Structures are given as C-alpha cells and as structure tokens.
Amino acid sequence: MVSSQGSTLSSNVTGFADKSSARTDVDYIDRVPIFVKELIAGGAAGAFAKTAVAPLERIKILLQTRTQGFHSLGIYDSLKKLLKHEGVAGFYKGNGASVLRIVPYAALHFMTYEHYRLWILDNYAALGTGPVVDLLAGSAAGGTAVLCTYPLDLARTKLAYQIVDTRGTVQHGSRQFNVNPAYSGIRNVIEKVYKEGGPRALYRGIGPTLIGILPYAGLKFYVYEELKRHVPEEHQKSILMRLSCGALAGLFGQTFTYPLDVVRRQMQVEHLQPSSQGAVIYRSTSEGLVSIVRNQGWRQLFAGLSINYIKIVPSVAIGFTAYDTMKSWLRIPPRQQLKATSAA
C-alpha cells in the first residue's frame, strides 16, 4: 500500500513538473515580441526552402549566364557534368551565400509583409481586405527585403558562376586542375567587389531585380492568399493545401518576371566573362533585354526556366508551408487579432 501511494505521489510530482515545464515554455514564447516571431518564422522558412532546391538553383545560374560548357546542355546532362567535375559539394556551391542571404531576406520579407498589410488596412480602408492588399503589401515587402540583402545575392551568383574541377582529370598520368577561382568565399567576393567599384558595385543589377521582385513578390502573396480564401475552413491547416497553394503562387508569379532575372544574372557576372574584357555590357534593364534578344536570341530570356519551374514549385510551396507552420508553433495570433491589437 505504501508502495502504491509512493508510486502515485511520484507520478503526480512528475506530471506537475512536466506541466510546469510546458507552462514555462509557453510563457517564454509568449513573451517574445510578435515581430521577432515573424522574423524567426520567415528566416527558418526561407533557409529550409532554399537548401531543398540548391542543386537546381546552381544549374539555373549556369544556364542563365551561359557558362562555358553548360549553355547547350539540358538539366540532366548539366547535373551529371557538375557532379563529375565538382562532386556532390558542387550542387551546393554558393548555397552558403544563398542561405546567408535568404535568412534575413525571407525574415524581412514575411515580417514586413505582415506589417505593410496592417498599415494599408489601417490607412487605406477603401481598398478593403481583399487580395489587392496582399498584392501591394507583398510588393513593398519584396522591395524592402531586396534592398537590405542584395550584396549577398551578388556574392551567391558570382560563387555559383565559377566552375572548378575539384576532382581533377587524369591526362598523361597526371592530374590536371583548373586555375584558381576568382573568389574564395562570401567575404572575399564582397571585399573584392567593393574594392573594385565601391558601394555602387555591390548593387550591380539591382534595377532588374527590383523591377522583377515587385510584381513577383506581390503576385506570389496575392495568389497564395486568394487561393487560401477559397479553401473550406476545415482544410485551412492542411499541409497538402498549403503546399498546393504555394506551388501555384510561385509558378504564376515567376512566369511573368523570369526574363528580368536573366538580365540581372548576366549583369552580376558580366565582368567575369572573357568577351566583356571588363567593359560594361548593359547600362540599364531595357538595354539588357534588347541586347540579349538581339545577340543571344529571345530564347535566352527563358534559359533555365524549365529548371525554375521544377525549382519554384517546391521552393515557394515549402517556404509558405514552413512559414505558416512556424507561425502556429510560435503561437503568432491570427491576423484578425493582430489588426484589433494594432487598432487598440
């Protein structure tokens, strides 16, 4: 009997301790400011989504920039060639810079989207609460995030553009390696670019980036939120529903803005191309578009688009799903409650 009472007492104490620990965790999370939670949710979602599609992102950049030996290959042959020359690590070359950029980018993108949305609702009631608000808030958030993180995107592109035979090839009984790359890492890229052209050089290609990101980011949020509005309430938290809505949102938004992404990539690496000899190829976005069509053919404006379709579906889908899931885990209040709190 004593043993039974002791066991009961022990289980009660354990249960009390577990509940106390859980309550402490709840209190700690609830004390974190909402905007910090939104930053954490957005950053985690971006890093997870970007790493998942890193190999396809690397191939896309090689095709966009017409890297020697890759511009005439398809997706499968490009992946096979990259694996042969650089191994599995080659699939993730530049991904460190990509994740380093995407964490603050996605964090700012999602967080500022939520706040721009509230600001529009509070100050422009005539617009209502429909998808137009998501379009405007998403565009503004995309522009803000790009301006704050663009140098890291520049570094990612320059690193991904380089091809180095890290495995070497056997010729005449000796291993032959390519010459050393122009850049050895993220910091090295930033330092060299800044030294060569100052702050302005760190934002080379920002024009087409902003022109492209404003409609893309806006359309992405617009389509995602609009699709979610047509889903029955009992399916609102379904992972499959979020993945599907996110995939369609990314697919739709990317189709309209892809040529601008090609111009941006070529502007970012133009001085690394032998034909450029250090000269400025494109002085503006419109000049870049016209020049590519005239000299490389209109198809080049969509080089790598098939990869982007394959990449953007899981990327945006995973990003939105991870963001919504993180919001639930961090107990970020629904938007209706946030709006009420803001008004109060």
Short mmCIF file of C-alpha atoms in Angstrom, two decimals:
data_model
loop_
_atom_site.label_atom_id
_atom_site.label_comp_id
_atom_site.label_asym_id
_atom_site.label_seq_id
_atom_site.Cartn_x
_atom_site.Cartn_y
_atom_site.Cartn_z
CA MET A 1 0.00 0.00 0.00
CA VAL A 2 2.84 2.32 0.85
CA SER A 3 4.44 1.43 -2.47
CA SER A 4 1.21 2.25 -4.30
CA GLN A 5 0.92 5.62 -2.58
CA GLY A 6 4.58 6.34 -3.29
CA SER A 7 4.09 5.49 -6.96
CA THR A 8 1.03 7.72 -7.18
CA LEU A 9 2.85 10.57 -5.46
CA SER A 10 5.82 10.13 -7.80
CA SER A 11 3.63 10.23 -10.91
CA ASN A 12 1.81 13.31 -9.62
CA VAL A 13 5.09 15.09 -8.98
CA THR A 14 6.36 14.10 -12.44
CA GLY A 15 3.13 15.27 -14.06
CA PHE A 16 3.27 18.54 -12.17
CA ALA A 17 6.90 19.04 -13.23
CA ASP A 18 6.04 18.35 -16.90
CA LYS A 19 3.13 20.79 -16.80
CA SER A 20 5.27 23.37 -15.06
CA SER A 21 7.98 22.98 -17.69
CA ALA A 22 5.44 23.24 -20.51
CA ARG A 23 3.92 26.34 -18.91
CA THR A 24 7.38 27.91 -18.64
CA ASP A 25 7.98 27.24 -22.34
CA VAL A 26 4.61 28.77 -23.21
CA ASP A 27 5.30 31.83 -21.08
CA TYR A 28 8.75 32.27 -22.65
CA ILE A 29 7.41 32.06 -26.22
CA ASP A 30 4.50 34.36 -25.44
CA ARG A 31 6.89 36.98 -24.05
CA VAL A 32 8.74 37.20 -27.38
CA PRO A 33 7.55 40.23 -29.43
CA ILE A 34 5.38 39.32 -32.41
CA PHE A 35 7.66 40.97 -34.96
CA VAL A 36 10.59 38.86 -33.65
CA LYS A 37 8.48 35.71 -34.02
CA GLU A 38 7.66 36.73 -37.61
CA LEU A 39 11.36 37.25 -38.33
CA ILE A 40 12.20 33.82 -36.91
CA ALA A 41 9.38 32.12 -38.83
CA GLY A 42 10.30 33.81 -42.11
CA GLY A 43 14.03 33.17 -41.76
CA ALA A 44 13.58 29.48 -40.94
CA ALA A 45 11.13 29.02 -43.82
CA GLY A 46 13.50 30.67 -46.29
CA ALA A 47 16.57 28.67 -45.26
CA PHE A 48 14.72 25.37 -45.37
CA ALA A 49 13.18 26.04 -48.78
CA LYS A 50 16.39 27.37 -50.36
CA THR A 51 18.55 24.43 -49.27
CA ALA A 52 15.98 21.95 -50.56
CA VAL A 53 16.35 23.23 -54.14
CA ALA A 54 20.04 24.32 -54.10
CA PRO A 55 21.21 21.89 -56.85
CA LEU A 56 18.58 23.17 -59.29
CA GLU A 57 19.39 26.77 -58.38
CA ARG A 58 23.08 26.19 -59.23
CA ILE A 59 22.24 24.70 -62.63
CA LYS A 60 19.82 27.53 -63.37
CA ILE A 61 22.51 30.15 -62.78
CA LEU A 62 24.97 28.29 -65.02
CA LEU A 63 22.41 28.22 -67.83
CA GLN A 64 21.34 31.84 -67.36
CA THR A 65 24.90 33.15 -67.50
CA ARG A 66 25.88 30.92 -70.46
CA THR A 67 28.77 29.40 -68.54
CA GLN A 68 31.22 27.68 -70.88
CA GLY A 69 30.39 24.01 -71.33
CA PHE A 70 26.90 24.31 -69.83
CA HIS A 71 24.85 26.70 -72.01
CA SER A 72 23.96 23.98 -74.56
CA LEU A 73 23.24 21.21 -72.05
CA GLY A 74 19.93 20.11 -70.60
CA ILE A 75 19.08 19.75 -66.92
CA TYR A 76 20.12 16.10 -66.55
CA ASP A 77 23.37 16.47 -68.52
CA SER A 78 24.25 19.64 -66.57
CA LEU A 79 23.73 17.89 -63.23
CA LYS A 80 25.81 14.93 -64.43
CA LYS A 81 28.66 17.15 -65.65
CA LEU A 82 28.65 19.19 -62.46
CA LEU A 83 28.77 16.01 -60.38
CA LYS A 84 31.74 14.76 -62.44
CA HIS A 85 33.78 17.95 -62.04
CA GLU A 86 32.89 19.10 -58.53
CA GLY A 87 31.23 16.18 -56.83
CA VAL A 88 28.12 16.42 -54.65
CA ALA A 89 29.53 19.55 -52.97
CA GLY A 90 29.27 21.28 -56.35
CA PHE A 91 25.48 21.12 -56.15
CA TYR A 92 25.64 23.35 -53.08
CA LYS A 93 28.36 25.75 -54.22
CA GLY A 94 27.21 29.24 -53.37
CA ASN A 95 24.44 27.85 -51.15
CA GLY A 96 26.18 29.21 -48.05
CA ALA A 97 25.87 32.71 -49.50
CA SER A 98 22.36 31.87 -50.65
CA VAL A 99 21.23 30.77 -47.18
CA LEU A 100 23.11 33.64 -45.54
CA ARG A 101 21.12 35.94 -47.80
CA ILE A 102 17.80 34.13 -47.71
CA VAL A 103 17.54 34.02 -43.90
CA PRO A 104 17.48 37.82 -43.47
CA TYR A 105 15.72 38.22 -46.83
CA ALA A 106 12.87 35.83 -46.03
CA ALA A 107 12.69 37.07 -42.45
CA LEU A 108 12.33 40.67 -43.62
CA HIS A 109 10.06 39.68 -46.50
CA PHE A 110 7.48 37.86 -44.39
CA MET A 111 7.71 40.18 -41.39
CA THR A 112 7.42 43.42 -43.40
CA TYR A 113 4.61 41.88 -45.45
CA GLU A 114 2.56 41.38 -42.29
CA HIS A 115 3.25 44.95 -41.13
CA TYR A 116 2.76 46.61 -44.51
CA ARG A 117 -0.54 44.74 -44.72
CA LEU A 118 -1.68 46.07 -41.34
CA TRP A 119 -0.53 49.58 -42.26
CA ILE A 120 -2.51 49.52 -45.53
CA LEU A 121 -5.61 48.21 -43.76
CA ASP A 122 -5.34 50.93 -41.09
CA ASN A 123 -4.68 53.81 -43.50
CA TYR A 124 -6.45 52.85 -46.73
CA ALA A 125 -9.73 51.28 -45.67
CA ALA A 126 -11.18 51.97 -49.13
CA LEU A 127 -9.05 49.16 -50.53
CA GLY A 128 -10.96 46.69 -48.38
CA THR A 129 -9.39 43.50 -47.04
CA GLY A 130 -9.18 41.55 -50.30
CA PRO A 131 -6.24 40.29 -52.36
CA VAL A 132 -5.30 43.79 -53.59
CA VAL A 133 -3.92 44.48 -50.12
CA ASP A 134 -1.82 41.30 -50.33
CA LEU A 135 -0.53 42.39 -53.75
CA LEU A 136 0.58 45.81 -52.51
CA ALA A 137 1.98 44.58 -49.20
CA GLY A 138 3.84 41.72 -50.88
CA SER A 139 5.41 44.05 -53.46
CA ALA A 140 6.55 46.56 -50.83
CA ALA A 141 7.91 43.78 -48.63
CA GLY A 142 9.81 42.24 -51.55
CA GLY A 143 11.44 45.58 -52.41
CA THR A 144 12.43 46.20 -48.79
CA ALA A 145 13.99 42.74 -48.42
CA VAL A 146 15.93 43.03 -51.69
CA LEU A 147 17.45 46.41 -50.83
CA CYS A 148 18.66 45.11 -47.47
CA THR A 149 20.22 41.86 -48.73
CA TYR A 150 21.24 42.41 -52.37
CA PRO A 151 25.06 42.29 -51.88
CA LEU A 152 24.69 38.73 -50.55
CA ASP A 153 22.72 37.75 -53.66
CA LEU A 154 25.51 39.23 -55.79
CA ALA A 155 28.07 37.12 -53.88
CA ARG A 156 25.97 33.98 -54.27
CA THR A 157 25.75 34.46 -58.06
CA LYS A 158 29.47 35.09 -58.51
CA LEU A 159 30.36 32.00 -56.48
CA ALA A 160 27.84 29.79 -58.31
CA TYR A 161 29.11 31.07 -61.69
CA GLN A 162 32.59 29.64 -61.12
CA ILE A 163 33.37 26.10 -62.25
CA VAL A 164 36.39 24.43 -60.65
CA ASP A 165 37.46 20.83 -61.33
CA THR A 166 37.95 19.84 -57.69
CA ARG A 167 38.20 16.15 -58.57
CA GLY A 168 40.72 16.67 -61.34
CA THR A 169 41.11 14.64 -64.53
CA VAL A 170 43.75 12.10 -65.45
CA GLN A 171 45.74 13.17 -68.50
CA HIS A 172 49.08 11.63 -69.45
CA GLY A 173 49.40 10.11 -65.99
CA SER A 174 48.99 13.40 -64.08
CA ARG A 175 46.03 15.19 -62.51
CA GLN A 176 45.08 18.44 -64.16
CA PHE A 177 43.19 21.15 -62.27
CA ASN A 178 41.54 24.31 -63.46
CA VAL A 179 43.02 27.65 -62.47
CA ASN A 180 42.16 29.04 -59.06
CA PRO A 181 38.74 30.71 -58.87
CA ALA A 182 38.43 34.47 -58.84
CA TYR A 183 36.64 34.33 -55.46
CA SER A 184 37.25 32.06 -52.50
CA GLY A 185 34.19 32.83 -50.38
CA ILE A 186 31.40 35.23 -49.49
CA ARG A 187 33.59 37.69 -47.64
CA ASN A 188 36.19 37.61 -50.42
CA VAL A 189 33.52 38.46 -53.02
CA ILE A 190 32.20 41.41 -51.00
CA GLU A 191 35.71 42.76 -50.34
CA LYS A 192 36.89 42.47 -53.96
CA VAL A 193 33.72 43.92 -55.48
CA TYR A 194 33.75 46.83 -53.03
CA LYS A 195 37.44 47.49 -53.72
CA GLU A 196 36.87 47.44 -57.49
CA GLY A 197 33.80 49.65 -57.66
CA GLY A 198 32.72 50.86 -54.23
CA PRO A 199 29.20 50.56 -52.77
CA ARG A 200 27.62 51.01 -56.19
CA ALA A 201 29.30 47.83 -57.46
CA LEU A 202 27.67 45.81 -54.65
CA TYR A 203 24.30 46.72 -56.16
CA ARG A 204 25.13 45.89 -59.76
CA GLY A 205 21.94 44.50 -61.32
CA ILE A 206 19.64 45.92 -58.62
CA GLY A 207 17.50 47.62 -61.30
CA PRO A 208 16.11 44.47 -62.95
CA THR A 209 15.96 42.83 -59.54
CA LEU A 210 13.62 45.48 -58.14
CA ILE A 211 11.58 45.66 -61.36
CA GLY A 212 11.20 41.90 -61.19
CA ILE A 213 10.70 41.41 -57.44
CA LEU A 214 7.95 44.00 -57.03
CA PRO A 215 5.41 42.23 -59.27
CA TYR A 216 6.73 38.75 -58.38
CA ALA A 217 6.55 39.19 -54.61
CA GLY A 218 3.18 40.88 -54.90
CA LEU A 219 1.73 38.21 -57.19
CA LYS A 220 3.12 35.44 -55.01
CA PHE A 221 1.33 36.67 -51.87
CA TYR A 222 -1.74 37.68 -53.89
CA VAL A 223 -2.23 34.23 -55.45
CA TYR A 224 -1.37 32.34 -52.24
CA GLU A 225 -3.79 34.26 -50.04
CA GLU A 226 -6.51 34.30 -52.71
CA LEU A 227 -6.30 30.53 -53.17
CA LYS A 228 -6.42 30.00 -49.40
CA ARG A 229 -9.61 32.08 -49.19
CA HIS A 230 -11.38 29.55 -51.44
CA VAL A 231 -10.37 26.56 -49.31
CA PRO A 232 -13.01 25.30 -46.83
CA GLU A 233 -12.20 26.23 -43.23
CA GLU A 234 -11.79 22.60 -42.17
CA HIS A 235 -8.90 22.23 -44.65
CA GLN A 236 -7.17 25.55 -43.87
CA LYS A 237 -4.43 23.90 -41.79
CA SER A 238 -3.79 21.04 -44.20
CA ILE A 239 -0.12 20.74 -45.20
CA LEU A 240 -1.13 19.50 -48.67
CA MET A 241 -3.39 22.52 -49.13
CA ARG A 242 -0.58 24.93 -48.21
CA LEU A 243 1.88 23.14 -50.47
CA SER A 244 -0.55 23.26 -53.41
CA CYS A 245 -1.43 26.94 -52.96
CA GLY A 246 2.25 27.85 -52.53
CA ALA A 247 3.29 25.91 -55.63
CA LEU A 248 0.68 27.62 -57.83
CA ALA A 249 1.58 31.02 -56.38
CA GLY A 250 5.27 30.59 -57.20
CA LEU A 251 4.58 29.19 -60.65
CA PHE A 252 2.28 32.06 -61.62
CA GLY A 253 4.48 34.83 -60.25
CA GLN A 254 7.74 33.53 -61.71
CA THR A 255 6.40 33.15 -65.26
CA PHE A 256 5.83 36.89 -65.66
CA THR A 257 9.15 38.07 -64.25
CA TYR A 258 11.71 35.47 -65.39
CA PRO A 259 13.36 37.48 -68.26
CA LEU A 260 14.28 40.18 -65.74
CA ASP A 261 16.02 37.54 -63.63
CA VAL A 262 18.13 36.53 -66.64
CA VAL A 263 19.21 40.15 -67.22
CA ARG A 264 20.10 40.50 -63.54
CA ARG A 265 22.28 37.36 -63.53
CA GLN A 266 24.18 38.44 -66.63
CA MET A 267 24.76 41.91 -65.19
CA GLN A 268 26.11 40.38 -62.00
CA VAL A 269 28.76 38.25 -63.74
CA GLU A 270 29.45 40.21 -66.94
CA HIS A 271 32.98 41.29 -65.95
CA LEU A 272 33.88 37.65 -65.30
CA GLN A 273 33.05 36.67 -68.89
CA PRO A 274 36.02 36.66 -71.30
CA SER A 275 34.14 38.56 -74.01
CA SER A 276 33.42 41.54 -71.77
CA GLN A 277 37.08 42.44 -71.05
CA GLY A 278 35.94 44.45 -68.05
CA ALA A 279 33.59 46.66 -70.10
CA VAL A 280 30.03 47.43 -69.04
CA ILE A 281 27.70 45.36 -71.21
CA TYR A 282 24.29 46.56 -70.04
CA ARG A 283 23.78 50.08 -68.75
CA SER A 284 20.09 49.52 -67.98
CA THR A 285 17.48 46.79 -67.73
CA SER A 286 15.82 47.70 -71.03
CA GLU A 287 19.19 47.73 -72.80
CA GLY A 288 19.94 44.32 -71.33
CA LEU A 289 16.66 42.86 -72.58
CA VAL A 290 17.13 44.27 -76.10
CA SER A 291 20.80 43.20 -76.25
CA ILE A 292 20.05 39.63 -75.15
CA VAL A 293 17.29 39.24 -77.74
CA ARG A 294 19.49 40.72 -80.50
CA ASN A 295 22.75 38.90 -79.72
CA GLN A 296 21.69 35.71 -77.94
CA GLY A 297 18.17 35.17 -79.20
CA TRP A 298 14.85 35.57 -77.41
CA ARG A 299 15.09 32.03 -76.08
CA GLN A 300 17.95 33.13 -73.80
CA LEU A 301 15.46 35.27 -71.87
CA PHE A 302 13.95 31.98 -70.73
CA ALA A 303 17.17 29.98 -70.31
CA GLY A 304 16.82 27.80 -67.25
CA LEU A 305 13.06 28.45 -66.99
CA SER A 306 12.27 24.74 -67.08
CA ILE A 307 14.56 24.29 -64.07
CA ASN A 308 12.94 27.27 -62.41
CA TYR A 309 9.52 25.69 -62.84
CA ILE A 310 10.83 22.49 -61.26
CA LYS A 311 12.57 24.52 -58.53
CA ILE A 312 9.96 27.16 -57.80
CA VAL A 313 7.15 24.69 -57.15
CA PRO A 314 8.82 23.01 -54.14
CA SER A 315 10.66 26.18 -53.10
CA VAL A 316 7.69 28.51 -52.71
CA ALA A 317 5.44 25.68 -51.56
CA ILE A 318 7.91 24.67 -48.83
CA GLY A 319 8.52 28.32 -47.92
CA PHE A 320 4.86 29.22 -47.39
CA THR A 321 4.11 25.93 -45.65
CA ALA A 322 7.08 26.26 -43.31
CA TYR A 323 6.15 29.87 -42.56
CA ASP A 324 2.53 29.05 -41.69
CA THR A 325 3.68 26.06 -39.62
CA MET A 326 6.26 28.16 -37.75
CA LYS A 327 3.60 30.81 -37.06
CA SER A 328 1.43 28.15 -35.44
CA TRP A 329 4.35 26.73 -33.46
CA LEU A 330 5.38 30.19 -32.24
CA ARG A 331 1.74 31.00 -31.46
CA ILE A 332 1.56 34.14 -33.57
CA PRO A 333 -2.04 35.43 -33.28
CA PRO A 334 -4.31 35.29 -36.35
CA ARG A 335 -4.33 38.44 -38.48
CA GLN A 336 -7.75 39.48 -37.23
CA GLN A 337 -6.40 39.60 -33.67
CA LEU A 338 -3.25 41.43 -34.80
CA LYS A 339 -5.38 44.06 -36.52
CA ALA A 340 -7.52 44.50 -33.40
CA THR A 341 -4.40 44.84 -31.26
CA SER A 342 -2.92 47.40 -33.66
CA ALA A 343 -6.12 49.43 -33.66
CA ALA A 344 -6.28 49.36 -29.88
#
